């Protein structure tokens, strides 16, 4: 506020208040960085990005990591449109199926190793 100089009209007040807001909430430090960024007024800052890393992106990751399409034949859009309790249930079931498949695969590997070791 001290660096703002003489405030002549409401537009100046709005600019000063915006700079104070951005500095206070860590969006862009106008005290430290000043006018280093010519697009500071319109640039997207990481602290303002409310979409990335949200629940939607978490569901994308879960859909892939839990092989939901493979086990349920649901496409991604159908999966995203389901009620939350259904989604949770489907994810739990798919996680269980992945564990069971992993145990089965490990059992086959163990049998093959036993067969390979038994012939020597």
C-alpha positions as protocol buffer text, in pm:
chain_id: "A"
residue {
  index: 1
  type: UNK
  ca { x: 0 y: 0 z: 0 }
}
residue {
  index: 2
  type: UNK
  ca { x: 291 y: 234 z: 76 }
}
residue {
  index: 3
  type: UNK
  ca { x: 429 y: 192 z: -277 }
}
residue {
  index: 4
  type: UNK
  ca { x: 94 y: 262 z: -440 }
}
residue {
  index: 5
  type: UNK
  ca { x: 148 y: 635 z: -457 }
}
residue {
  index: 6
  type: UNK
  ca { x: -137 y: 877 z: -503 }
}
residue {
  index: 7
  type: UNK
  ca { x: -468 y: 708 z: -568 }
}
residue {
  index: 8
  type: UNK
  ca { x: -668 y: 921 z: -807 }
}
residue {
  index: 9
  type: UNK
  ca { x: -974 y: 717 z: -897 }
}
residue {
  index: 10
  type: UNK
  ca { x: -1162 y: 391 z: -837 }
}
residue {
  index: 11
  type: UNK
  ca { x: -962 y: 206 z: -1106 }
}
residue {
  index: 12
  type: UNK
  ca { x: -641 y: 280 z: -915 }
}
residue {
  index: 13
  type: UNK
  ca { x: -803 y: 152 z: -596 }
}
residue {
  index: 14
  type: UNK
  ca { x: -908 y: -170 z: -770 }
}
residue {
  index: 15
  type: UNK
  ca { x: -556 y: -227 z: -905 }
}
residue {
  index: 16
  type: UNK
  ca { x: -395 y: -168 z: -566 }
}
residue {
  index: 17
  type: UNK
  ca { x: -647 y: -395 z: -394 }
}
residue {
  index: 18
  type: UNK
  ca { x: -591 y: -670 z: -652 }
}
residue {
  index: 19
  type: UNK
  ca { x: -215 y: -648 z: -601 }
}
residue {
  index: 20
  type: UNK
  ca { x: -261 y: -670 z: -223 }
}
residue {
  index: 21
  type: UNK
  ca { x: -492 y: -969 z: -260 }
}
residue {
  index: 22
  type: UNK
  ca { x: -252 y: -1155 z: -491 }
}
residue {
  index: 23
  type: UNK
  ca { x: 44 y: -1084 z: -263 }
}
residue {
  index: 24
  type: UNK
  ca { x: -143 y: -1183 z: 54 }
}
residue {
  index: 25
  type: UNK
  ca { x: -270 y: -1514 z: -89 }
}
residue {
  index: 26
  type: UNK
  ca { x: 59 y: -1607 z: -258 }
}
residue {
  index: 27
  type: UNK
  ca { x: -71 y: -1579 z: -612 }
}
residue {
  index: 28
  type: UNK
  ca { x: 194 y: -1327 z: -723 }
}
residue {
  index: 29
  type: UNK
  ca { x: 420 y: -1135 z: -488 }
}
residue {
  index: 30
  type: UNK
  ca { x: 395 y: -779 z: -614 }
}
residue {
  index: 31
  type: UNK
  ca { x: 624 y: -653 z: -336 }
}
residue {
  index: 32
  type: UNK
  ca { x: 909 y: -891 z: -425 }
}
residue {
  index: 33
  type: UNK
  ca { x: 856 y: -952 z: -797 }
}
residue {
  index: 34
  type: UNK
  ca { x: 694 y: -622 z: -887 }
}
residue {
  index: 35
  type: UNK
  ca { x: 624 y: -591 z: -1256 }
}
residue {
  index: 36
  type: UNK
  ca { x: 866 y: -864 z: -1374 }
}
residue {
  index: 37
  type: UNK
  ca { x: 578 y: -1044 z: -1543 }
}
residue {
  index: 38
  type: UNK
  ca { x: 406 y: -827 z: -1803 }
}
residue {
  index: 39
  type: UNK
  ca { x: 109 y: -1066 z: -1800 }
}
residue {
  index: 40
  type: UNK
  ca { x: 73 y: -1084 z: -1423 }
}
residue {
  index: 41
  type: UNK
  ca { x: -285 y: -957 z: -1444 }
}
residue {
  index: 42
  type: UNK
  ca { x: -404 y: -1240 z: -1671 }
}
residue {
  index: 43
  type: UNK
  ca { x: -150 y: -1519 z: -1616 }
}
residue {
  index: 44
  type: UNK
  ca { x: -272 y: -1846 z: -1462 }
}
residue {
  index: 45
  type: UNK
  ca { x: -83 y: -1912 z: -1140 }
}
residue {
  index: 46
  type: UNK
  ca { x: -44 y: -2254 z: -985 }
}
residue {
  index: 47
  type: UNK
  ca { x: -211 y: -2133 z: -665 }
}
residue {
  index: 48
  type: UNK
  ca { x: -521 y: -2031 z: -862 }
}
residue {
  index: 49
  type: UNK
  ca { x: -557 y: -2364 z: -1042 }
}
residue {
  index: 50
  type: UNK
  ca { x: -850 y: -2528 z: -870 }
}
residue {
  index: 51
  type: UNK
  ca { x: -902 y: -2796 z: -1133 }
}
residue {
  index: 52
  type: UNK
  ca { x: -573 y: -2987 z: -1156 }
}
residue {
  index: 53
  type: UNK
  ca { x: -533 y: -3244 z: -888 }
}
residue {
  index: 54
  type: UNK
  ca { x: -901 y: -3238 z: -801 }
}
residue {
  index: 55
  type: UNK
  ca { x: -1134 y: -3533 z: -761 }
}
residue {
  index: 56
  type: UNK
  ca { x: -1203 y: -3559 z: -1135 }
}
residue {
  index: 57
  type: UNK
  ca { x: -834 y: -3613 z: -1210 }
}
residue {
  index: 58
  type: UNK
  ca { x: -810 y: -3856 z: -920 }
}
residue {
  index: 59
  type: UNK
  ca { x: -1097 y: -4057 z: -1075 }
}
residue {
  index: 60
  type: UNK
  ca { x: -912 y: -4061 z: -1411 }
}
residue {
  index: 61
  type: UNK
  ca { x: -608 y: -4207 z: -1236 }
}
residue {
  index: 62
  type: UNK
  ca { x: -816 y: -4461 z: -1041 }
}
residue {
  index: 63
  type: UNK
  ca { x: -1000 y: -4570 z: -1356 }
}
residue {
  index: 64
  type: UNK
  ca { x: -667 y: -4652 z: -1518 }
}
residue {
  index: 65
  type: UNK
  ca { x: -476 y: -4785 z: -1214 }
}
residue {
  index: 66
  type: UNK
  ca { x: -759 y: -5017 z: -1110 }
}
residue {
  index: 67
  type: UNK
  ca { x: -826 y: -5138 z: -1467 }
}
residue {
  index: 68
  type: UNK
  ca { x: -1192 y: -5054 z: -1423 }
}
residue {
  index: 69
  type: UNK
  ca { x: -1260 y: -5070 z: -1796 }
}
residue {
  index: 70
  type: UNK
  ca { x: -1100 y: -5415 z: -1816 }
}
residue {
  index: 71
  type: UNK
  ca { x: -1293 y: -5564 z: -1526 }
}
residue {
  index: 72
  type: UNK
  ca { x: -1631 y: -5393 z: -1568 }
}
residue {
  index: 73
  type: UNK
  ca { x: -1641 y: -5298 z: -1938 }
}
residue {
  index: 74
  type: UNK
  ca { x: -1753 y: -4951 z: -1827 }
}
residue {
  index: 75
  type: UNK
  ca { x: -1615 y: -4672 z: -2038 }
}
residue {
  index: 76
  type: UNK
  ca { x: -1469 y: -4372 z: -1858 }
}
residue {
  index: 77
  type: UNK
  ca { x: -1774 y: -4149 z: -1909 }
}
residue {
  index: 78
  type: UNK
  ca { x: -2013 y: -4415 z: -1775 }
}
residue {
  index: 79
  type: UNK
  ca { x: -1787 y: -4463 z: -1475 }
}
residue {
  index: 80
  type: UNK
  ca { x: -1776 y: -4089 z: -1404 }
}
residue {
  index: 81
  type: UNK
  ca { x: -2155 y: -4059 z: -1423 }
}
residue {
  index: 82
  type: UNK
  ca { x: -2220 y: -4323 z: -1159 }
}
residue {
  index: 83
  type: UNK
  ca { x: -2320 y: -4222 z: -803 }
}
residue {
  index: 84
  type: UNK
  ca { x: -2027 y: -4191 z: -562 }
}
residue {
  index: 85
  type: UNK
  ca { x: -2122 y: -4497 z: -356 }
}
residue {
  index: 86
  type: UNK
  ca { x: -2130 y: -4710 z: -672 }
}
residue {
  index: 87
  type: UNK
  ca { x: -1792 y: -4574 z: -782 }
}
residue {
  index: 88
  type: UNK
  ca { x: -1642 y: -4659 z: -444 }
}
residue {
  index: 89
  type: UNK
  ca { x: -1784 y: -5010 z: -460 }
}
residue {
  index: 90
  type: UNK
  ca { x: -1657 y: -5068 z: -815 }
}
residue {
  index: 91
  type: UNK
  ca { x: -1311 y: -4943 z: -718 }
}
residue {
  index: 92
  type: UNK
  ca { x: -1302 y: -5175 z: -415 }
}
residue {
  index: 93
  type: UNK
  ca { x: -1410 y: -5472 z: -626 }
}
residue {
  index: 94
  type: UNK
  ca { x: -1151 y: -5397 z: -895 }
}
residue {
  index: 95
  type: UNK
  ca { x: -876 y: -5356 z: -634 }
}
residue {
  index: 96
  type: UNK
  ca { x: -972 y: -5696 z: -493 }
}
residue {
  index: 97
  type: UNK
  ca { x: -966 y: -5850 z: -841 }
}
residue {
  index: 98
  type: UNK
  ca { x: -620 y: -5707 z: -904 }
}
residue {
  index: 99
  type: UNK
  ca { x: -493 y: -5865 z: -581 }
}
residue {
  index: 100
  type: UNK
  ca { x: -651 y: -6201 z: -669 }
}
residue {
  index: 101
  type: UNK
  ca { x: -505 y: -6190 z: -1020 }
}
residue {
  index: 102
  type: UNK
  ca { x: -165 y: -6105 z: -875 }
}
residue {
  index: 103
  type: UNK
  ca { x: -182 y: -6404 z: -638 }
}
residue {
  index: 104
  type: UNK
  ca { x: -283 y: -6630 z: -927 }
}
residue {
  index: 105
  type: UNK
  ca { x: 2 y: -6504 z: -1142 }
}
residue {
  index: 106
  type: UNK
  ca { x: 250 y: -6549 z: -857 }
}
residue {
  index: 107
  type: UNK
  ca { x: 122 y: -6905 z: -808 }
}
residue {
  index: 108
  type: UNK
  ca { x: 181 y: -6983 z: -1176 }
}
residue {
  index: 109
  type: UNK
  ca { x: 530 y: -6834 z: -1158 }
}
residue {
  index: 110
  type: UNK
  ca { x: 608 y: -7041 z: -847 }
}
residue {
  index: 111
  type: UNK
  ca { x: 485 y: -7360 z: -1020 }
}
residue {
  index: 112
  type: UNK
  ca { x: 696 y: -7289 z: -1328 }
}
residue {
  index: 113
  type: UNK
  ca { x: 1001 y: -7226 z: -1114 }
}
residue {
  index: 114
  type: UNK
  ca { x: 939 y: -7549 z: -923 }
}
residue {
  index: 115
  type: UNK
  ca { x: 904 y: -7740 z: -1251 }
}
residue {
  index: 116
  type: UNK
  ca { x: 1220 y: -7583 z: -1389 }
}
residue {
  index: 117
  type: UNK
  ca { x: 1412 y: -7656 z: -1068 }
}
residue {
  index: 118
  type: UNK
  ca { x: 1276 y: -8010 z: -1035 }
}
residue {
  index: 119
  type: UNK
  ca { x: 1414 y: -8116 z: -1372 }
}
residue {
  index: 120
  type: UNK
  ca { x: 1773 y: -8040 z: -1276 }
}
